[in-house]
Amino acid sequence: MEENKEPKQDIEQPQFEPTPKEEKVGMVWWKHLLLFVVTLMATTFAGLEWLYGKSILFSPITPEEWLGALSYSVSFLGILTVHEFGHYFTAKYHKLKVTLPYYLPVWFFSLGPSIGSFGAFIKIKSMIKTRNAFFDVGVSGPLAGFVAALIILFYGFTHLPPADYIYQIHPNYEEYGANYAEYVYDELEEGEDFMLGTNLLFEFFKHYVASDPSLVPNPHEMMHYPYLFAGFLACFFTALNLLPFGQLDGGHALYSIIGYKRFRQLLPFTFAAFLYWGGLGLFSANDNHEYLLSYAPLYLLYLYFVSMKLFKDKVTIALYAMGIFTAQFITVTFIPTAMGYTGWLFFGLILSRFIGLHHPPALYNKGVDTKRKIVGIITLIVFILCFTPTPFIMN
């Protein structure tokens, strides 16, 4: 059913008039290749640090360790590349002007662990005029990347190394034998106890695909297994892109299916749920007064700041922020063990102030067909399978 068009005066359509320099896409391919090569190097160096705790600046690297680091970087970048070219070829199918992927390298030279890349993106330089095109371009990347991640994870879980592999990385574990997990993590100092979270897809592979379930690594050690670590990060980025906000892939998909008006009506509720989980566990009636008086006002200011784009009235914004805080406060007061993931609060700031929470309306408002709605349901299932409520756990 087609919806009535909403007034568009409060949303500025981006200008897509390409400059002569931008039109010469074929002449700047080397920039994309250079970024890819630099990102491949950065992810390989990051792989050395995650897998073996080694840095090229300070440690000798064996050929086997280089191979392991490359296994991580090629797998991770391969999934990202499939994701971005899913967007690219779909945009080409809709006759949109689009760039090749821009890869985003990052490596901190052992100042702290990084995964080697912030991801990749393409630029669409044409106006997307229909909801069908928004939907197709939005879901094609995550679905393509998900298929690639399935292949990597299947290989990783069916080719798990022997149990003594972990002793090559942590020689001190060998004295405890197969039951090392019962001893070594109790000895870790505060801030050293780091592990990866899990999701439904990983649980499925652990229990039903792994060649030998006894060889599945402890969550504290998952980052030492290149294919599993690359697959986990691919799931994390897939779910991140499928969050139903603004210019994210999930925002494109949801907008395309339910339309501009319903998207705006639903947005305050989806964002409230996102912030609720992010800040759950920060405050409760069991906290001392000094802590509450010092930090609760700052947190309320954060909630107000990230919610400013949702409403025009300041009182409504304040009530919205207070409502989220109150729901979190009551939950943790009665369920002291309730704990969300504060990392989502940082991403909430990025969403609200840089990426944007709202979705611009298409020029033509005709809704998507039944086939695309079915694909939308599949995409939602992919999001549920990949989403990790607490992706990175640091005690």
mmCIF file of C-alpha atoms in Angstrom:
data_model
loop_
_atom_site.group_PDB
_atom_site.id
_atom_site.type_symbol
_atom_site.label_atom_id
_atom_site.label_comp_id
_atom_site.label_asym_id
_atom_site.label_seq_id
_atom_site.Cartn_x
_atom_site.Cartn_y
_atom_site.Cartn_z
ATOM 1 C CA MET A 1 0.000 0.000 0.000
ATOM 2 C CA GLU A 2 1.399 3.369 -0.957
ATOM 3 C CA GLU A 3 1.519 6.021 1.716
ATOM 4 C CA ASN A 4 0.859 9.702 1.348
ATOM 5 C CA LYS A 5 3.947 11.782 0.867
ATOM 6 C CA GLU A 6 5.145 13.613 3.924
ATOM 7 C CA PRO A 7 6.207 17.241 3.864
ATOM 8 C CA LYS A 8 9.897 17.443 3.041
ATOM 9 C CA GLN A 9 10.727 20.973 4.028
ATOM 10 C CA ASP A 10 12.654 19.887 7.146
ATOM 11 C CA ILE A 11 14.924 17.524 5.203
ATOM 12 C CA GLU A 12 17.433 18.713 2.715
ATOM 13 C CA GLN A 13 18.079 16.383 -0.186
ATOM 14 C CA PRO A 14 21.833 16.066 -0.792
ATOM 15 C CA GLN A 15 23.237 17.624 -3.894
ATOM 16 C CA PHE A 16 24.711 15.025 -6.211
ATOM 17 C CA GLU A 17 26.084 17.176 -9.015
ATOM 18 C CA PRO A 18 29.487 15.630 -9.669
ATOM 19 C CA THR A 19 32.445 17.809 -10.371
ATOM 20 C CA PRO A 20 34.572 17.086 -13.438
ATOM 21 C CA LYS A 21 37.191 15.562 -11.166
ATOM 22 C CA GLU A 22 34.630 13.238 -9.558
ATOM 23 C CA GLU A 23 33.420 12.079 -12.955
ATOM 24 C CA LYS A 24 36.847 10.654 -13.764
ATOM 25 C CA VAL A 25 36.368 7.662 -11.465
ATOM 26 C CA GLY A 26 38.593 5.494 -13.645
ATOM 27 C CA MET A 27 41.532 7.862 -13.111
ATOM 28 C CA VAL A 28 41.504 7.548 -9.305
ATOM 29 C CA TRP A 29 41.261 3.753 -8.972
ATOM 30 C CA TRP A 30 44.800 3.768 -7.612
ATOM 31 C CA LYS A 31 43.624 5.622 -4.487
ATOM 32 C CA HIS A 32 41.256 2.783 -3.665
ATOM 33 C CA LEU A 33 43.973 0.217 -4.363
ATOM 34 C CA LEU A 34 46.440 2.111 -2.163
ATOM 35 C CA LEU A 35 43.943 2.246 0.706
ATOM 36 C CA PHE A 36 43.300 -1.471 0.293
ATOM 37 C CA VAL A 37 47.018 -2.303 0.413
ATOM 38 C CA VAL A 38 47.584 -0.097 3.468
ATOM 39 C CA THR A 39 44.555 -1.645 5.164
ATOM 40 C CA LEU A 40 45.807 -5.140 4.327
ATOM 41 C CA MET A 41 49.134 -4.266 5.967
ATOM 42 C CA ALA A 42 47.406 -2.733 9.002
ATOM 43 C CA THR A 43 45.126 -5.737 9.517
ATOM 44 C CA THR A 44 48.079 -8.092 9.127
ATOM 45 C CA PHE A 45 50.057 -6.196 11.772
ATOM 46 C CA ALA A 46 46.969 -6.157 13.991
ATOM 47 C CA GLY A 47 46.627 -9.899 13.434
ATOM 48 C CA LEU A 48 50.150 -10.433 14.761
ATOM 49 C CA GLU A 49 49.208 -8.598 17.948
ATOM 50 C CA TRP A 50 45.849 -10.323 18.479
ATOM 51 C CA LEU A 51 46.921 -13.823 17.516
ATOM 52 C CA TYR A 52 50.400 -13.962 18.998
ATOM 53 C CA GLY A 53 50.857 -10.823 21.103
ATOM 54 C CA LYS A 54 53.711 -9.703 18.861
ATOM 55 C CA SER A 55 54.574 -6.424 17.177
ATOM 56 C CA ILE A 56 56.756 -5.986 14.105
ATOM 57 C CA LEU A 57 58.446 -3.104 15.945
ATOM 58 C CA PHE A 58 59.701 -5.145 18.862
ATOM 59 C CA SER A 59 59.398 -8.874 18.139
ATOM 60 C CA PRO A 60 60.878 -11.331 15.640
ATOM 61 C CA ILE A 61 58.102 -12.880 13.554
ATOM 62 C CA THR A 62 58.285 -16.449 12.285
ATOM 63 C CA PRO A 63 56.919 -17.455 8.849
ATOM 64 C CA GLU A 64 54.140 -19.433 10.563
ATOM 65 C CA GLU A 65 53.086 -16.315 12.482
ATOM 66 C CA TRP A 66 53.062 -14.218 9.315
ATOM 67 C CA LEU A 67 50.869 -16.861 7.700
ATOM 68 C CA GLY A 68 48.479 -16.823 10.645
ATOM 69 C CA ALA A 69 48.265 -13.019 10.599
ATOM 70 C CA LEU A 70 47.595 -13.082 6.851
ATOM 71 C CA SER A 71 44.881 -15.686 7.402
ATOM 72 C CA TYR A 72 43.126 -13.193 9.654
ATOM 73 C CA SER A 73 43.661 -10.115 7.482
ATOM 74 C CA VAL A 74 42.717 -11.774 4.171
ATOM 75 C CA SER A 75 39.600 -13.332 5.726
ATOM 76 C CA PHE A 76 38.482 -10.131 7.437
ATOM 77 C CA LEU A 77 39.178 -7.868 4.470
ATOM 78 C CA GLY A 78 37.704 -10.445 2.105
ATOM 79 C CA ILE A 79 34.372 -10.322 3.946
ATOM 80 C CA LEU A 80 34.438 -6.500 4.016
ATOM 81 C CA THR A 81 35.201 -6.437 0.296
ATOM 82 C CA VAL A 82 32.327 -8.782 -0.551
ATOM 83 C CA HIS A 83 30.050 -6.590 1.582
ATOM 84 C CA GLU A 84 31.041 -3.381 -0.183
ATOM 85 C CA PHE A 85 30.887 -4.847 -3.676
ATOM 86 C CA GLY A 86 27.415 -6.113 -2.850
ATOM 87 C CA HIS A 87 26.468 -2.446 -2.479
ATOM 88 C CA TYR A 88 28.565 -1.452 -5.506
ATOM 89 C CA PHE A 89 27.082 -3.844 -8.050
ATOM 90 C CA THR A 90 23.540 -3.250 -6.800
ATOM 91 C CA ALA A 91 24.043 0.496 -7.187
ATOM 92 C CA LYS A 92 25.330 -0.139 -10.712
ATOM 93 C CA TYR A 93 22.244 -2.251 -11.420
ATOM 94 C CA HIS A 94 20.087 0.734 -10.461
ATOM 95 C CA LYS A 95 22.231 2.950 -12.713
ATOM 96 C CA LEU A 96 23.589 5.004 -9.826
ATOM 97 C CA LYS A 97 26.956 6.741 -9.963
ATOM 98 C CA VAL A 98 29.070 5.048 -7.329
ATOM 99 C CA THR A 99 32.705 4.918 -6.292
ATOM 100 C CA LEU A 100 34.834 1.893 -5.609
ATOM 101 C CA PRO A 101 35.199 1.024 -1.899
ATOM 102 C CA TYR A 102 37.249 3.283 0.353
ATOM 103 C CA TYR A 103 39.055 1.177 2.971
ATOM 104 C CA LEU A 104 39.786 2.694 6.372
ATOM 105 C CA PRO A 105 43.079 1.457 7.849
ATOM 106 C CA VAL A 106 43.991 1.890 11.488
ATOM 107 C CA TRP A 107 46.922 0.538 13.456
ATOM 108 C CA PHE A 108 48.260 2.011 16.653
ATOM 109 C CA PHE A 109 51.856 0.706 16.585
ATOM 110 C CA SER A 110 51.392 -1.330 19.769
ATOM 111 C CA LEU A 111 49.954 1.619 21.694
ATOM 112 C CA GLY A 112 46.874 -0.549 22.064
ATOM 113 C CA PRO A 113 45.205 -3.364 20.169
ATOM 114 C CA SER A 114 43.192 -2.544 17.078
ATOM 115 C CA ILE A 115 41.589 -4.762 14.484
ATOM 116 C CA GLY A 116 43.459 -2.997 11.675
ATOM 117 C CA SER A 117 40.501 -1.321 10.012
ATOM 118 C CA PHE A 118 37.411 0.728 10.761
ATOM 119 C CA GLY A 119 35.723 -0.960 7.801
ATOM 120 C CA ALA A 120 35.045 0.374 4.316
ATOM 121 C CA PHE A 121 32.450 2.408 2.487
ATOM 122 C CA ILE A 122 31.347 3.462 -0.985
ATOM 123 C CA LYS A 123 30.043 6.845 -2.087
ATOM 124 C CA ILE A 124 26.853 7.020 -4.116
ATOM 125 C CA LYS A 125 26.942 10.210 -6.160
ATOM 126 C CA SER A 126 23.438 9.985 -7.597
ATOM 127 C CA MET A 127 20.141 10.724 -5.923
ATOM 128 C CA ILE A 128 18.387 7.493 -4.925
ATOM 129 C CA LYS A 129 14.868 8.154 -6.126
ATOM 130 C CA THR A 130 12.861 5.079 -5.112
ATOM 131 C CA ARG A 131 12.325 2.999 -2.013
ATOM 132 C CA ASN A 132 13.104 -0.101 -4.083
ATOM 133 C CA ALA A 133 16.573 1.255 -4.841
ATOM 134 C CA PHE A 134 17.138 2.253 -1.196
ATOM 135 C CA PHE A 135 16.174 -1.248 -0.127
ATOM 136 C CA ASP A 136 18.236 -3.099 -2.722
ATOM 137 C CA VAL A 137 21.389 -1.066 -2.121
ATOM 138 C CA GLY A 138 20.927 -1.259 1.646
ATOM 139 C CA VAL A 139 20.472 -5.015 2.080
ATOM 140 C CA SER A 140 22.781 -6.251 -0.681
ATOM 141 C CA GLY A 141 25.979 -5.483 1.255
ATOM 142 C CA PRO A 142 25.084 -7.173 4.571
ATOM 143 C CA LEU A 143 23.589 -10.219 2.848
ATOM 144 C CA ALA A 144 26.634 -10.668 0.602
ATOM 145 C CA GLY A 145 29.002 -10.177 3.533
ATOM 146 C CA PHE A 146 26.975 -12.616 5.636
ATOM 147 C CA VAL A 147 27.376 -15.349 3.016
ATOM 148 C CA ALA A 148 31.136 -14.697 2.939
ATOM 149 C CA ALA A 149 31.250 -14.823 6.753
ATOM 150 C CA LEU A 150 29.414 -18.156 6.744
ATOM 151 C CA ILE A 151 32.085 -19.608 4.449
ATOM 152 C CA ILE A 152 34.935 -18.343 6.644
ATOM 153 C CA LEU A 153 33.259 -19.546 9.841
ATOM 154 C CA PHE A 154 32.464 -22.949 8.345
ATOM 155 C CA TYR A 155 36.105 -23.382 7.384
ATOM 156 C CA GLY A 156 37.320 -22.118 10.764
ATOM 157 C CA PHE A 157 35.088 -24.398 12.825
ATOM 158 C CA THR A 158 35.782 -27.453 10.684
ATOM 159 C CA HIS A 159 39.568 -26.896 10.715
ATOM 160 C CA LEU A 160 40.207 -26.148 14.377
ATOM 161 C CA PRO A 161 43.860 -26.593 15.404
ATOM 162 C CA PRO A 162 44.810 -29.229 17.994
ATOM 163 C CA ALA A 163 44.374 -28.524 21.691
ATOM 164 C CA ASP A 164 48.073 -27.763 22.212
ATOM 165 C CA TYR A 165 47.867 -24.838 19.746
ATOM 166 C CA ILE A 166 47.021 -22.488 22.600
ATOM 167 C CA TYR A 167 50.236 -23.501 24.412
ATOM 168 C CA GLN A 168 52.252 -21.963 21.582
ATOM 169 C CA ILE A 169 50.688 -18.606 22.459
ATOM 170 C CA HIS A 170 50.441 -19.071 26.235
ATOM 171 C CA PRO A 171 53.206 -21.501 27.281
ATOM 172 C CA ASN A 172 52.249 -21.059 30.936
ATOM 173 C CA TYR A 173 48.879 -22.745 30.247
ATOM 174 C CA GLU A 174 50.577 -26.083 29.571
ATOM 175 C CA GLU A 175 51.220 -26.848 33.223
ATOM 176 C CA TYR A 176 47.448 -26.865 33.832
ATOM 177 C CA GLY A 177 46.626 -29.066 30.861
ATOM 178 C CA ALA A 178 43.170 -29.145 29.241
ATOM 179 C CA ASN A 179 41.609 -27.577 32.348
ATOM 180 C CA TYR A 180 43.706 -24.410 32.156
ATOM 181 C CA ALA A 181 40.589 -22.193 32.089
ATOM 182 C CA GLU A 182 39.802 -23.169 35.682
ATOM 183 C CA TYR A 183 43.044 -21.585 36.871
ATOM 184 C CA VAL A 184 44.643 -19.003 34.589
ATOM 185 C CA TYR A 185 41.841 -16.424 34.413
ATOM 186 C CA ASP A 186 41.640 -16.125 38.192
ATOM 187 C CA GLU A 187 45.238 -14.902 38.147
ATOM 188 C CA LEU A 188 44.602 -12.041 35.728
ATOM 189 C CA GLU A 189 44.883 -8.502 37.039
ATOM 190 C CA GLU A 190 42.127 -5.935 36.633
ATOM 191 C CA GLY A 191 41.913 -4.777 33.014
ATOM 192 C CA GLU A 192 43.613 -7.884 31.612
ATOM 193 C CA ASP A 193 40.539 -10.115 31.619
ATOM 194 C CA PHE A 194 39.331 -9.592 28.039
ATOM 195 C CA MET A 195 37.129 -11.885 26.003
ATOM 196 C CA LEU A 196 34.802 -11.852 23.020
ATOM 197 C CA GLY A 197 31.049 -12.115 23.407
ATOM 198 C CA THR A 198 28.877 -14.504 21.466
ATOM 199 C CA ASN A 199 25.846 -14.523 19.208
ATOM 200 C CA LEU A 200 23.344 -17.067 17.941
ATOM 201 C CA LEU A 201 25.344 -17.801 14.813
ATOM 202 C CA PHE A 202 28.485 -18.592 16.815
ATOM 203 C CA GLU A 203 26.534 -20.791 19.212
ATOM 204 C CA PHE A 204 25.152 -22.750 16.267
ATOM 205 C CA PHE A 205 28.604 -23.291 14.799
ATOM 206 C CA LYS A 206 30.070 -24.272 18.181
ATOM 207 C CA HIS A 207 27.494 -26.965 18.837
ATOM 208 C CA TYR A 208 26.535 -28.254 15.392
ATOM 209 C CA VAL A 209 29.351 -27.498 12.925
ATOM 210 C CA ALA A 210 32.639 -27.724 14.848
ATOM 211 C CA SER A 211 34.655 -30.772 13.827
ATOM 212 C CA ASP A 212 35.395 -31.452 17.491
ATOM 213 C CA PRO A 213 33.464 -29.349 20.049
ATOM 214 C CA SER A 214 36.216 -29.969 22.610
ATOM 215 C CA LEU A 215 38.586 -27.954 20.391
ATOM 216 C CA VAL A 216 36.367 -24.851 20.338
ATOM 217 C CA PRO A 217 38.417 -22.155 22.103
ATOM 218 C CA ASN A 218 37.486 -20.447 25.337
ATOM 219 C CA PRO A 219 35.969 -16.965 24.733
ATOM 220 C CA HIS A 220 39.135 -15.484 26.265
ATOM 221 C CA GLU A 221 41.185 -17.123 23.503
ATOM 222 C CA MET A 222 38.913 -16.703 20.455
ATOM 223 C CA MET A 223 41.016 -13.826 19.110
ATOM 224 C CA HIS A 224 43.975 -16.197 18.704
ATOM 225 C CA TYR A 225 42.124 -18.195 16.025
ATOM 226 C CA PRO A 226 42.337 -16.176 12.778
ATOM 227 C CA TYR A 227 39.262 -17.483 10.948
ATOM 228 C CA LEU A 228 37.044 -17.413 14.023
ATOM 229 C CA PHE A 229 38.193 -13.914 14.955
ATOM 230 C CA ALA A 230 37.650 -12.627 11.407
ATOM 231 C CA GLY A 231 34.215 -14.260 11.318
ATOM 232 C CA PHE A 232 33.262 -12.767 14.678
ATOM 233 C CA LEU A 233 34.261 -9.275 13.562
ATOM 234 C CA ALA A 234 32.336 -9.771 10.322
ATOM 235 C CA CYS A 235 29.223 -10.635 12.343
ATOM 236 C CA PHE A 236 29.785 -7.590 14.541
ATOM 237 C CA PHE A 237 30.059 -5.213 11.569
ATOM 238 C CA THR A 238 27.102 -6.852 9.812
ATOM 239 C CA ALA A 239 24.879 -6.339 12.845
ATOM 240 C CA LEU A 240 26.223 -2.815 13.299
ATOM 241 C CA ASN A 241 25.290 -1.934 9.724
ATOM 242 C CA LEU A 242 21.844 -3.465 10.121
ATOM 243 C CA LEU A 243 20.837 -1.307 13.086
ATOM 244 C CA PRO A 244 17.605 0.447 12.019
ATOM 245 C CA PHE A 245 18.902 4.008 12.030
ATOM 246 C CA GLY A 246 19.538 6.770 9.509
ATOM 247 C CA GLN A 247 21.959 6.043 6.699
ATOM 248 C CA LEU A 248 22.928 2.600 7.988
ATOM 249 C CA ASP A 249 21.976 -0.363 5.831
ATOM 250 C CA GLY A 250 19.315 -1.360 8.346
ATOM 251 C CA GLY A 251 17.892 2.154 8.213
ATOM 252 C CA HIS A 252 17.592 1.933 4.413
ATOM 253 C CA ALA A 253 15.832 -1.427 4.667
ATOM 254 C CA LEU A 254 13.389 -0.437 7.406
ATOM 255 C CA TYR A 255 12.529 2.883 5.764
ATOM 256 C CA SER A 256 11.945 1.188 2.419
ATOM 257 C CA ILE A 257 9.496 -1.301 3.915
ATOM 258 C CA ILE A 258 7.480 0.878 6.312
ATOM 259 C CA GLY A 259 7.842 4.304 4.673
ATOM 260 C CA TYR A 260 8.940 7.732 5.799
ATOM 261 C CA LYS A 261 6.071 8.530 8.186
ATOM 262 C CA ARG A 262 6.153 5.264 10.111
ATOM 263 C CA PHE A 263 9.957 5.328 10.228
ATOM 264 C CA ARG A 264 9.881 8.708 11.988
ATOM 265 C CA GLN A 265 7.176 7.474 14.366
ATOM 266 C CA LEU A 266 9.114 4.329 15.257
ATOM 267 C CA LEU A 267 12.553 5.948 15.552
ATOM 268 C CA PRO A 268 12.212 7.319 19.136
ATOM 269 C CA PHE A 269 11.295 3.835 20.373
ATOM 270 C CA THR A 270 14.085 1.957 18.580
ATOM 271 C CA PHE A 271 16.685 4.502 19.673
ATOM 272 C CA ALA A 272 15.371 4.431 23.252
ATOM 273 C CA ALA A 273 15.753 0.633 23.305
ATOM 274 C CA PHE A 274 19.300 0.990 21.962
ATOM 275 C CA LEU A 275 20.275 3.559 24.620
ATOM 276 C CA TYR A 276 18.483 1.580 27.332
ATOM 277 C CA TRP A 277 20.648 -1.456 26.692
ATOM 278 C CA GLY A 278 23.796 0.639 26.366
ATOM 279 C CA GLY A 279 23.431 2.317 29.755
ATOM 280 C CA LEU A 280 21.818 -0.546 31.659
ATOM 281 C CA GLY A 281 23.753 -1.206 34.854
ATOM 282 C CA LEU A 282 25.335 2.219 35.272
ATOM 283 C CA PHE A 283 23.040 3.479 38.043
ATOM 284 C CA SER A 284 20.699 2.059 40.666
ATOM 285 C CA ALA A 285 19.315 2.874 44.105
ATOM 286 C CA ASN A 286 22.048 0.658 45.535
ATOM 287 C CA ASP A 287 24.779 3.114 44.500
ATOM 288 C CA ASN A 288 26.198 5.572 47.029
ATOM 289 C CA HIS A 289 25.050 9.183 46.937
ATOM 290 C CA GLU A 290 28.410 10.621 45.925
ATOM 291 C CA TYR A 291 28.535 8.431 42.836
ATOM 292 C CA LEU A 292 24.957 9.280 41.849
ATOM 293 C CA LEU A 293 25.380 13.020 42.405
ATOM 294 C CA SER A 294 28.674 13.085 40.491
ATOM 295 C CA TYR A 295 27.879 10.981 37.447
ATOM 296 C CA ALA A 296 24.101 10.699 37.015
ATOM 297 C CA PRO A 297 23.745 14.362 35.889
ATOM 298 C CA LEU A 298 26.519 13.879 33.333
ATOM 299 C CA TYR A 299 24.799 10.787 31.991
ATOM 300 C CA LEU A 300 21.491 12.646 31.755
ATOM 301 C CA LEU A 301 23.254 15.378 29.774
ATOM 302 C CA TYR A 302 24.575 12.699 27.429
ATOM 303 C CA LEU A 303 21.063 11.278 26.929
ATOM 304 C CA TYR A 304 19.716 14.760 26.266
ATOM 305 C CA PHE A 305 22.513 15.551 23.814
ATOM 306 C CA VAL A 306 22.136 12.397 21.719
ATOM 307 C CA SER A 307 18.335 12.751 21.650
ATOM 308 C CA MET A 308 18.231 16.344 20.412
ATOM 309 C CA LYS A 309 17.688 15.343 16.770
ATOM 310 C CA LEU A 310 14.570 13.351 17.616
ATOM 311 C CA PHE A 311 12.372 16.186 18.857
ATOM 312 C CA LYS A 312 12.162 19.943 18.395
ATOM 313 C CA ASP A 313 10.776 20.728 21.840
ATOM 314 C CA LYS A 314 13.371 20.878 24.637
ATOM 315 C CA VAL A 315 10.899 19.715 27.266
ATOM 316 C CA THR A 316 10.100 16.613 25.206
ATOM 317 C CA ILE A 317 13.812 15.884 24.820
ATOM 318 C CA ALA A 318 14.347 16.212 28.568
ATOM 319 C CA LEU A 319 11.383 13.925 29.348
ATOM 320 C CA TYR A 320 12.637 11.392 26.804
ATOM 321 C CA ALA A 321 16.112 11.344 28.388
ATOM 322 C CA MET A 322 14.673 11.124 31.881
ATOM 323 C CA GLY A 323 12.389 8.259 30.829
ATOM 324 C CA ILE A 324 15.329 6.192 29.571
ATOM 325 C CA PHE A 325 17.329 6.919 32.724
ATOM 326 C CA THR A 326 14.398 6.019 34.967
ATOM 327 C CA ALA A 327 13.777 2.720 33.164
ATOM 328 C CA GLN A 328 17.451 1.782 33.560
ATOM 329 C CA PHE A 329 17.533 2.905 37.193
ATOM 330 C CA ILE A 330 14.450 0.872 38.159
ATOM 331 C CA THR A 331 15.604 -2.219 36.269
ATOM 332 C CA VAL A 332 18.994 -2.374 37.993
ATOM 333 C CA THR A 333 17.526 -1.497 41.385
ATOM 334 C CA PHE A 334 15.312 -4.602 41.288
ATOM 335 C CA ILE A 335 17.668 -6.776 39.194
ATOM 336 C CA PRO A 336 21.192 -5.871 40.387
ATOM 337 C CA THR A 337 22.834 -8.272 37.935
ATOM 338 C CA ALA A 338 21.248 -6.570 34.895
ATOM 339 C CA MET A 339 24.064 -5.251 32.734
ATOM 340 C CA GLY A 340 24.099 -3.821 29.218
ATOM 341 C CA TYR A 341 27.080 -2.767 27.127
ATOM 342 C CA THR A 342 28.380 0.787 27.495
ATOM 343 C CA GLY A 343 30.186 0.573 24.156
ATOM 344 C CA TRP A 344 26.829 1.112 22.474
ATOM 345 C CA LEU A 345 26.613 4.534 24.139
ATOM 346 C CA PHE A 346 29.646 5.683 22.162
ATOM 347 C CA PHE A 347 28.091 4.411 18.968
ATOM 348 C CA GLY A 348 24.839 6.158 19.928
ATOM 349 C CA LEU A 349 26.812 9.418 19.966
ATOM 350 C CA ILE A 350 28.254 8.668 16.511
ATOM 351 C CA LEU A 351 24.789 7.849 15.202
ATOM 352 C CA SER A 352 23.056 10.924 16.548
ATOM 353 C CA ARG A 353 25.701 13.536 15.795
ATOM 354 C CA PHE A 354 27.546 12.273 12.702
ATOM 355 C CA ILE A 355 25.740 9.491 10.818
ATOM 356 C CA GLY A 356 22.246 10.757 11.574
ATOM 357 C CA LEU A 357 19.196 8.998 12.982
ATOM 358 C CA HIS A 358 16.607 10.087 10.427
ATOM 359 C CA HIS A 359 16.249 8.759 6.911
ATOM 360 C CA PRO A 360 15.617 11.153 4.009
ATOM 361 C CA PRO A 361 12.474 10.477 1.951
ATOM 362 C CA ALA A 362 12.776 9.058 -1.542
ATOM 363 C CA LEU A 363 11.623 11.190 -4.443
ATOM 364 C CA TYR A 364 9.005 8.571 -5.336
ATOM 365 C CA ASN A 365 7.156 7.152 -2.361
ATOM 366 C CA LYS A 366 5.838 3.886 -3.809
ATOM 367 C CA GLY A 367 6.392 1.005 -1.377
ATOM 368 C CA VAL A 368 8.447 -2.122 -1.983
ATOM 369 C CA ASP A 369 6.911 -5.318 -3.390
ATOM 370 C CA THR A 370 6.234 -8.589 -1.581
ATOM 371 C CA LYS A 371 9.493 -10.198 -2.716
ATOM 372 C CA ARG A 372 11.499 -7.410 -1.136
ATOM 373 C CA LYS A 373 9.475 -7.680 2.070
ATOM 374 C CA ILE A 374 10.418 -11.369 2.230
ATOM 375 C CA VAL A 375 14.064 -10.421 1.718
ATOM 376 C CA GLY A 376 13.552 -7.875 4.501
ATOM 377 C CA ILE A 377 12.462 -10.668 6.851
ATOM 378 C CA ILE A 378 15.560 -12.668 5.865
ATOM 379 C CA THR A 379 17.690 -9.605 6.572
ATOM 380 C CA LEU A 380 16.093 -9.267 10.015
ATOM 381 C CA ILE A 381 16.951 -12.917 10.720
ATOM 382 C CA VAL A 382 20.564 -12.227 9.676
ATOM 383 C CA PHE A 383 20.649 -9.294 12.101
ATOM 384 C CA ILE A 384 19.317 -11.456 14.946
ATOM 385 C CA LEU A 385 21.857 -14.202 14.200
ATOM 386 C CA CYS A 386 24.803 -11.792 14.045
ATOM 387 C CA PHE A 387 23.950 -9.333 16.812
ATOM 388 C CA THR A 388 26.154 -9.674 19.878
ATOM 389 C CA PRO A 389 24.591 -7.833 22.847
ATOM 390 C CA THR A 390 27.993 -7.550 24.555
ATOM 391 C CA PRO A 391 30.620 -7.941 21.824
ATOM 392 C CA PHE A 392 33.777 -7.162 23.822
ATOM 393 C CA ILE A 393 33.976 -7.941 27.522
ATOM 394 C CA MET A 394 36.620 -6.362 29.735
ATOM 395 C CA ASN A 395 36.545 -7.046 33.456
#
